[in-house]
Amino acid sequence: MVFTLVGLLLLGVLFQTVHNRTDYEFKNRINPRWENAIMVWIQHGYFKHGGLFFSKPGDADPAPEASGNSTMTFVQVNHLLQRIHVWLTGEPSSRLTAIHNQFFTMIASLILGLLAMRLTLSLGVPPWQSLLLGIGTQTVFQTFPINLGVIWDISSPNTATAFMLLFLLLEERVYTKGDSPKLQFFRGLVIFLLFYTDVITSWFFILSYIMIRILTAPKGFNFSIVFRVYVIPILIAYGFYTCQILLVKFNFPEMVFEKSVGQVLSRTGFDGETIYYLNHMDLLHDRWLLHLPSWRTLFYLGSLALIVAIVFAQLNKKYQIQQTILLAGLGMYIPLTFFLSEAVVIHPYNFDQQIAWAMILALFALLPAWLEKYNHFSGIFILFASLAAFAMSGLQLLSYWLHIPPWLVI
């Protein structure tokens, strides 16, 4: 409840400061593609179009085209909100879209804050101090410039971040309290939602997480649970997606899906194309962040904190769950960036959150908690971490505001 209230308070502050924009700016600055797809569903039939992305109604073209790269699950909440708004006013609302987009970053942030509190509590940090560390972590991630930029264009990886963090929160519960059929059900439900939201990043996340568990905690990894918690939910997600495809093909037999092996190959960078980047070192540059500010200072400090936190966890096997969670962020992001390097280079606003949360968790929660443990819980490192989180949040808001000033148009 506390983290939810903090998240809602931050959301209100954002819309009174850096997101205090006119309806004109929201309408003309937000990427219109998802709103257009939603209006096709509302005006021409959701099930007729299978809930997939159509830039125009299928009946409007003798050989219609649609994107088969996404289930469009990540805009379904906005779809329901827009249906209500269209029913009441007769037109969609871009401001409503903006609130929806920032709501999902708020959900991911409050889950990360709760995870930070629970991990630091296990180190013996007093409850109110763990709460401060959690709130600081939540605040930094919710004001993370790329998360702020999601207001203009949300994507499936942006939404999947919340489900990844929720899965790790449940795993932390299993580690500290033990497994149960109830926890297995909810983990399976989260896996289903994760894969049904974003297939690509989900595979990198789950496969790397299973590998990490097998390598670092083989005695605690039960292979009999894999089928119930992982395999069945993934198959159900693919089953739902297949039904969407079949429904569209039934309604539009001439349908052509914009999906090919060539597109996947180009995203790996293995096709030899050098228009967007030359080599993997370009992953360390921010030239494709466009109007968003760089976060490299946080990247380098967070990387150092992450390494130190993993070393501390290695020296104290009792807290291995911390290492597992941090490695889950690294284990997903590093293979993703090297196998789909071009996609990550030209779309950092879709993928950088996947590694930023691990660095923020290490820098503003786990490292201060470990230092407190070795300093007999004097409270000094909690104070420094809280002040640093407050300062970082302010700097991020200012940097975002300077890079994306408002359109002063009435």
CSV table of N, CA, C and O in Angstrom, one decimal, residues 333-410:
chain,number,residue,atom,x,y,z
A,333,TYR,N,19.8,-9.2,-20.5
A,333,TYR,CA,20.2,-8.1,-21.3
A,333,TYR,C,21.4,-8.4,-22.2
A,333,TYR,O,21.5,-8.0,-23.3
A,334,ILE,N,22.4,-9.0,-21.6
A,334,ILE,CA,23.7,-9.2,-22.3
A,334,ILE,C,23.5,-10.1,-23.6
A,334,ILE,O,23.9,-9.7,-24.7
A,335,PRO,N,22.8,-11.3,-23.5
A,335,PRO,CA,22.6,-12.0,-24.7
A,335,PRO,C,21.7,-11.3,-25.7
A,335,PRO,O,21.9,-11.4,-26.9
A,336,LEU,N,20.7,-10.6,-25.2
A,336,LEU,CA,19.8,-9.8,-26.0
A,336,LEU,C,20.6,-8.8,-26.8
A,336,LEU,O,20.3,-8.6,-28.1
A,337,THR,N,21.5,-8.1,-26.2
A,337,THR,CA,22.2,-7.0,-26.9
A,337,THR,C,23.2,-7.6,-27.9
A,337,THR,O,23.5,-6.9,-28.9
A,338,PHE,N,23.7,-8.8,-27.7
A,338,PHE,CA,24.6,-9.3,-28.6
A,338,PHE,C,24.0,-10.1,-29.8
A,338,PHE,O,24.5,-10.2,-30.9
A,339,PHE,N,22.8,-10.7,-29.5
A,339,PHE,CA,22.2,-11.5,-30.6
A,339,PHE,C,21.2,-10.6,-31.4
A,339,PHE,O,21.0,-10.8,-32.6
A,340,LEU,N,20.6,-9.6,-30.7
A,340,LEU,CA,19.8,-8.6,-31.4
A,340,LEU,C,20.3,-7.2,-31.3
A,340,LEU,O,19.6,-6.3,-30.9
A,341,SER,N,21.6,-7.1,-31.6
A,341,SER,CA,22.3,-5.9,-31.3
A,341,SER,C,21.8,-4.7,-32.0
A,341,SER,O,21.7,-3.6,-31.5
A,342,GLU,N,21.4,-4.9,-33.3
A,342,GLU,CA,20.9,-3.7,-34.1
A,342,GLU,C,19.6,-3.2,-33.5
A,342,GLU,O,19.4,-2.0,-33.3
A,343,ALA,N,18.8,-4.1,-33.1
A,343,ALA,CA,17.5,-3.7,-32.4
A,343,ALA,C,17.7,-2.9,-31.2
A,343,ALA,O,17.1,-1.9,-30.9
A,344,VAL,N,18.7,-3.3,-30.4
A,344,VAL,CA,19.0,-2.6,-29.1
A,344,VAL,C,19.6,-1.3,-29.4
A,344,VAL,O,19.3,-0.3,-28.7
A,345,VAL,N,20.5,-1.2,-30.4
A,345,VAL,CA,21.2,0.0,-30.7
A,345,VAL,C,20.3,1.1,-31.1
A,345,VAL,O,20.3,2.2,-30.7
A,346,ILE,N,19.3,0.7,-32.0
A,346,ILE,CA,18.4,1.8,-32.6
A,346,ILE,C,17.2,1.9,-31.8
A,346,ILE,O,16.4,2.9,-32.0
A,347,HIS,N,16.9,1.0,-30.8
A,347,HIS,CA,15.7,1.1,-30.0
A,347,HIS,C,16.1,1.1,-28.5
A,347,HIS,O,15.5,0.2,-27.8
A,348,PRO,N,17.0,1.9,-28.0
A,348,PRO,CA,17.4,1.8,-26.6
A,348,PRO,C,16.2,2.1,-25.7
A,348,PRO,O,16.2,1.6,-24.5
A,349,TYR,N,15.3,2.9,-26.1
A,349,TYR,CA,14.1,3.3,-25.3
A,349,TYR,C,13.2,2.1,-25.1
A,349,TYR,O,12.3,2.2,-24.2
A,350,ASN,N,13.4,1.0,-25.8
A,350,ASN,CA,12.6,-0.2,-25.6
A,350,ASN,C,13.3,-1.2,-24.7
A,350,ASN,O,12.6,-2.0,-24.0
A,351,PHE,N,14.6,-1.1,-24.6
A,351,PHE,CA,15.4,-2.2,-23.9
A,351,PHE,C,16.2,-1.7,-22.7
A,351,PHE,O,16.6,-2.6,-21.9
A,352,ASP,N,16.6,-0.5,-22.7
A,352,ASP,CA,17.5,0.0,-21.6
A,352,ASP,C,16.9,-0.2,-20.2
A,352,ASP,O,17.7,-0.3,-19.2
A,353,GLN,N,15.6,-0.1,-20.1
A,353,GLN,CA,15.0,-0.4,-18.8
A,353,GLN,C,15.3,-1.7,-18.2
A,353,GLN,O,15.4,-1.9,-17.0
A,354,GLN,N,15.6,-2.7,-19.1
A,354,GLN,CA,15.8,-4.1,-18.7
A,354,GLN,C,17.0,-4.3,-17.9
A,354,GLN,O,17.2,-5.2,-17.1
A,355,ILE,N,18.0,-3.4,-18.2
A,355,ILE,CA,19.3,-3.5,-17.4
A,355,ILE,C,19.3,-2.4,-16.3
A,355,ILE,O,19.9,-2.5,-15.3
A,356,ALA,N,18.6,-1.3,-16.6
A,356,ALA,CA,18.6,-0.1,-15.6
A,356,ALA,C,18.1,-0.5,-14.3
A,356,ALA,O,18.6,-0.1,-13.2
A,357,TRP,N,17.0,-1.3,-14.3
A,357,TRP,CA,16.4,-1.7,-13.0
A,357,TRP,C,17.4,-2.4,-12.1
A,357,TRP,O,17.4,-2.2,-10.9
A,358,ALA,N,18.2,-3.3,-12.7
A,358,ALA,CA,19.2,-4.1,-11.9
A,358,ALA,C,20.2,-3.2,-11.3
A,358,ALA,O,20.7,-3.3,-10.2
A,359,MET,N,20.7,-2.2,-12.1
A,359,MET,CA,21.7,-1.3,-11.6
A,359,MET,C,21.2,-0.3,-10.6
A,359,MET,O,21.8,0.0,-9.6
A,360,ILE,N,19.9,0.1,-10.7
A,360,ILE,CA,19.3,1.0,-9.7
A,360,ILE,C,19.1,0.2,-8.4
A,360,ILE,O,19.3,0.8,-7.3
A,361,LEU,N,18.6,-1.0,-8.6
A,361,LEU,CA,18.4,-1.8,-7.4
A,361,LEU,C,19.7,-2.0,-6.6
A,361,LEU,O,19.8,-1.9,-5.4
A,362,ALA,N,20.8,-2.3,-7.3
A,362,ALA,CA,22.1,-2.5,-6.7
A,362,ALA,C,22.7,-1.2,-6.1
A,362,ALA,O,23.2,-1.2,-4.9
A,363,LEU,N,22.6,-0.1,-6.8
A,363,LEU,CA,23.2,1.2,-6.4
A,363,LEU,C,22.5,1.8,-5.2
A,363,LEU,O,23.1,2.4,-4.3
A,364,PHE,N,21.1,1.8,-5.2
A,364,PHE,CA,20.4,2.6,-4.3
A,364,PHE,C,19.7,1.7,-3.2
A,364,PHE,O,19.1,2.3,-2.3
A,365,ALA,N,19.9,0.4,-3.2
A,365,ALA,CA,19.3,-0.4,-2.2
A,365,ALA,C,20.3,-1.5,-1.6
A,365,ALA,O,20.7,-1.5,-0.5
A,366,LEU,N,20.8,-2.4,-2.5
A,366,LEU,CA,21.6,-3.5,-2.0
A,366,LEU,C,23.0,-3.1,-1.5
A,366,LEU,O,23.4,-3.5,-0.4
A,367,LEU,N,23.7,-2.3,-2.3
A,367,LEU,CA,25.0,-1.8,-1.8
A,367,LEU,C,24.9,-1.1,-0.5
A,367,LEU,O,25.7,-1.4,0.4
A,368,PRO,N,24.0,-0.1,-0.4
A,368,PRO,CA,23.9,0.6,1.0
A,368,PRO,C,23.6,-0.3,2.1
A,368,PRO,O,24.1,-0.2,3.2
A,369,ALA,N,22.7,-1.3,1.8
A,369,ALA,CA,22.3,-2.3,2.8
A,369,ALA,C,23.5,-3.1,3.3
A,369,ALA,O,23.7,-3.4,4.5
A,370,TRP,N,24.3,-3.6,2.3
A,370,TRP,CA,25.5,-4.4,2.7
A,370,TRP,C,26.5,-3.5,3.5
A,370,TRP,O,27.1,-4.0,4.5
A,371,LEU,N,26.7,-2.3,3.1
A,371,LEU,CA,27.6,-1.4,3.8
A,371,LEU,C,27.1,-1.2,5.2
A,371,LEU,O,27.9,-1.1,6.2
A,372,GLU,N,25.8,-1.1,5.4
A,372,GLU,CA,25.2,-0.9,6.7
A,372,GLU,C,25.4,-2.2,7.6
A,372,GLU,O,25.7,-2.1,8.8
A,373,LYS,N,25.3,-3.3,6.9
A,373,LYS,CA,25.5,-4.6,7.6
A,373,LYS,C,26.9,-4.7,8.2
A,373,LYS,O,27.2,-5.1,9.3
A,374,TYR,N,27.9,-4.3,7.4
A,374,TYR,CA,29.3,-4.3,7.8
A,374,TYR,C,29.6,-3.1,8.7
A,374,TYR,O,30.7,-3.1,9.4
A,375,ASN,N,28.8,-2.1,8.8
A,375,ASN,CA,29.0,-1.0,9.7
A,375,ASN,C,28.0,-1.0,10.9
A,375,ASN,O,27.8,0.0,11.6
A,376,HIS,N,27.5,-2.2,11.2
A,376,HIS,CA,26.7,-2.5,12.4
A,376,HIS,C,25.4,-1.6,12.4
A,376,HIS,O,24.9,-1.2,13.4
A,377,PHE,N,24.9,-1.4,11.2
A,377,PHE,CA,23.6,-0.7,11.0
A,377,PHE,C,23.5,0.7,11.7
A,377,PHE,O,22.7,1.0,12.5
A,378,SER,N,24.6,1.5,11.4
A,378,SER,CA,24.6,2.8,12.0
A,378,SER,C,23.6,3.8,11.4
A,378,SER,O,23.3,4.8,12.0
A,379,GLY,N,23.1,3.5,10.2
A,379,GLY,CA,22.2,4.3,9.5
A,379,GLY,C,22.8,5.3,8.6
A,379,GLY,O,22.0,6.0,7.8
A,380,ILE,N,24.1,5.5,8.6
A,380,ILE,CA,24.7,6.6,7.8
A,380,ILE,C,24.6,6.3,6.3
A,380,ILE,O,24.4,7.2,5.5
A,381,PHE,N,24.7,5.0,5.9
A,381,PHE,CA,24.7,4.7,4.5
A,381,PHE,C,23.2,4.7,4.0
A,381,PHE,O,23.0,5.0,2.8
A,382,ILE,N,22.3,4.5,4.8
A,382,ILE,CA,20.9,4.6,4.5
A,382,ILE,C,20.6,6.1,4.2
A,382,ILE,O,19.9,6.4,3.2
A,383,LEU,N,21.1,7.0,5.0
A,383,LEU,CA,21.0,8.4,4.8
A,383,LEU,C,21.6,8.8,3.5
A,383,LEU,O,20.9,9.5,2.7
A,384,PHE,N,22.8,8.4,3.2
A,384,PHE,CA,23.5,8.8,2.0
A,384,PHE,C,22.7,8.2,0.8
A,384,PHE,O,22.5,8.9,-0.2
A,385,ALA,N,22.2,7.0,0.9
A,385,ALA,CA,21.5,6.4,-0.3
A,385,ALA,C,20.2,7.1,-0.5
A,385,ALA,O,19.8,7.4,-1.7
A,386,SER,N,19.5,7.5,0.6
A,386,SER,CA,18.2,8.3,0.4
A,386,SER,C,18.4,9.6,-0.2
A,386,SER,O,17.7,10.0,-1.1
A,387,LEU,N,19.5,10.3,0.3
A,387,LEU,CA,19.8,11.6,-0.3
A,387,LEU,C,20.2,11.5,-1.8
A,387,LEU,O,19.8,12.3,-2.6
A,388,ALA,N,21.0,10.5,-2.1
A,388,ALA,CA,21.5,10.3,-3.4
A,388,ALA,C,20.3,9.9,-4.4
A,388,ALA,O,20.2,10.4,-5.5
A,389,ALA,N,19.3,9.1,-3.9
A,389,ALA,CA,18.1,8.8,-4.7
A,389,ALA,C,17.3,10.1,-5.0
A,389,ALA,O,16.8,10.3,-6.1
A,390,PHE,N,17.2,10.9,-3.9
A,390,PHE,CA,16.4,12.2,-4.1
A,390,PHE,C,17.1,13.1,-5.1
A,390,PHE,O,16.5,13.6,-6.0
A,391,ALA,N,18.5,13.2,-5.0
A,391,ALA,CA,19.2,14.0,-5.9
A,391,ALA,C,19.2,13.5,-7.3
A,391,ALA,O,19.0,14.2,-8.3
A,392,MET,N,19.3,12.2,-7.5
A,392,MET,CA,19.3,11.5,-8.8
A,392,MET,C,17.9,11.7,-9.5
A,392,MET,O,17.9,12.0,-10.7
A,393,SER,N,16.9,11.6,-8.7
A,393,SER,CA,15.5,11.8,-9.3
A,393,SER,C,15.4,13.2,-9.8
A,393,SER,O,14.8,13.5,-10.9
A,394,GLY,N,15.8,14.2,-9.0
A,394,GLY,CA,15.7,15.6,-9.4
A,394,GLY,C,16.5,15.9,-10.6
A,394,GLY,O,16.1,16.6,-11.5
A,395,LEU,N,17.8,15.3,-10.7
A,395,LEU,CA,18.6,15.5,-11.9
A,395,LEU,C,18.0,14.9,-13.1
A,395,LEU,O,18.0,15.5,-14.2
A,396,GLN,N,17.3,13.7,-13.0
A,396,GLN,CA,16.7,13.1,-14.1
A,396,GLN,C,15.5,13.9,-14.6
A,396,GLN,O,15.3,14.0,-15.8
A,397,LEU,N,14.7,14.4,-13.7
A,397,LEU,CA,13.6,15.2,-14.1
A,397,LEU,C,14.0,16.5,-14.8
A,397,LEU,O,13.5,16.8,-15.9
A,398,LEU,N,15.1,17.1,-14.3
A,398,LEU,CA,15.6,18.3,-14.9
A,398,LEU,C,16.2,18.0,-16.3
A,398,LEU,O,15.9,18.7,-17.3
A,399,SER,N,16.9,16.9,-16.4
A,399,SER,CA,17.5,16.6,-17.7
A,399,SER,C,16.4,16.2,-18.7
A,399,SER,O,16.5,16.7,-19.9
A,400,TYR,N,15.4,15.5,-18.3
A,400,TYR,CA,14.3,15.2,-19.2
A,400,TYR,C,13.6,16.5,-19.7
A,400,TYR,O,13.3,16.6,-20.9
A,401,TRP,N,13.4,17.4,-18.8
A,401,TRP,CA,12.7,18.6,-19.1
A,401,TRP,C,13.5,19.5,-20.1
A,401,TRP,O,12.9,20.1,-21.0
A,402,LEU,N,14.8,19.5,-19.9
A,402,LEU,CA,15.6,20.3,-20.8
A,402,LEU,C,15.7,19.7,-22.2
A,402,LEU,O,15.8,20.4,-23.2
A,403,HIS,N,15.6,18.3,-22.3
A,403,HIS,CA,15.7,17.6,-23.5
A,403,HIS,C,14.4,17.6,-24.3
A,403,HIS,O,14.3,17.6,-25.5
A,404,ILE,N,13.3,17.6,-23.5
A,404,ILE,CA,12.0,17.6,-24.1
A,404,ILE,C,11.1,18.7,-23.5
A,404,ILE,O,10.2,18.5,-22.7
A,405,PRO,N,11.4,20.0,-23.9
A,405,PRO,CA,10.6,21.1,-23.3
A,405,PRO,C,9.2,21.0,-23.9
A,405,PRO,O,9.0,20.4,-25.0
A,406,PRO,N,8.3,21.7,-23.3
A,406,PRO,CA,6.9,21.6,-23.8
A,406,PRO,C,6.7,22.5,-25.1
A,406,PRO,O,7.5,23.4,-25.3
A,407,TRP,N,5.7,22.1,-25.9
A,407,TRP,CA,5.3,22.9,-27.0
A,407,TRP,C,4.4,24.0,-26.5
A,407,TRP,O,3.3,23.7,-26.0
A,408,LEU,N,4.9,25.2,-26.5
A,408,LEU,CA,4.0,26.3,-26.0
A,408,LEU,C,3.0,26.8,-27.1
A,408,LEU,O,3.1,27.9,-27.7
A,409,VAL,N,2.1,25.9,-27.4
A,409,VAL,CA,1.1,26.1,-28.5
A,409,VAL,C,-0.2,25.9,-27.9
A,409,VAL,O,-0.5,24.9,-27.2
A,410,ILE,N,-1.1,26.8,-28.0
A,410,ILE,CA,-2.5,26.7,-27.5
A,410,ILE,C,-3.4,26.2,-28.6
A,410,ILE,O,-3.5,26.7,-29.7
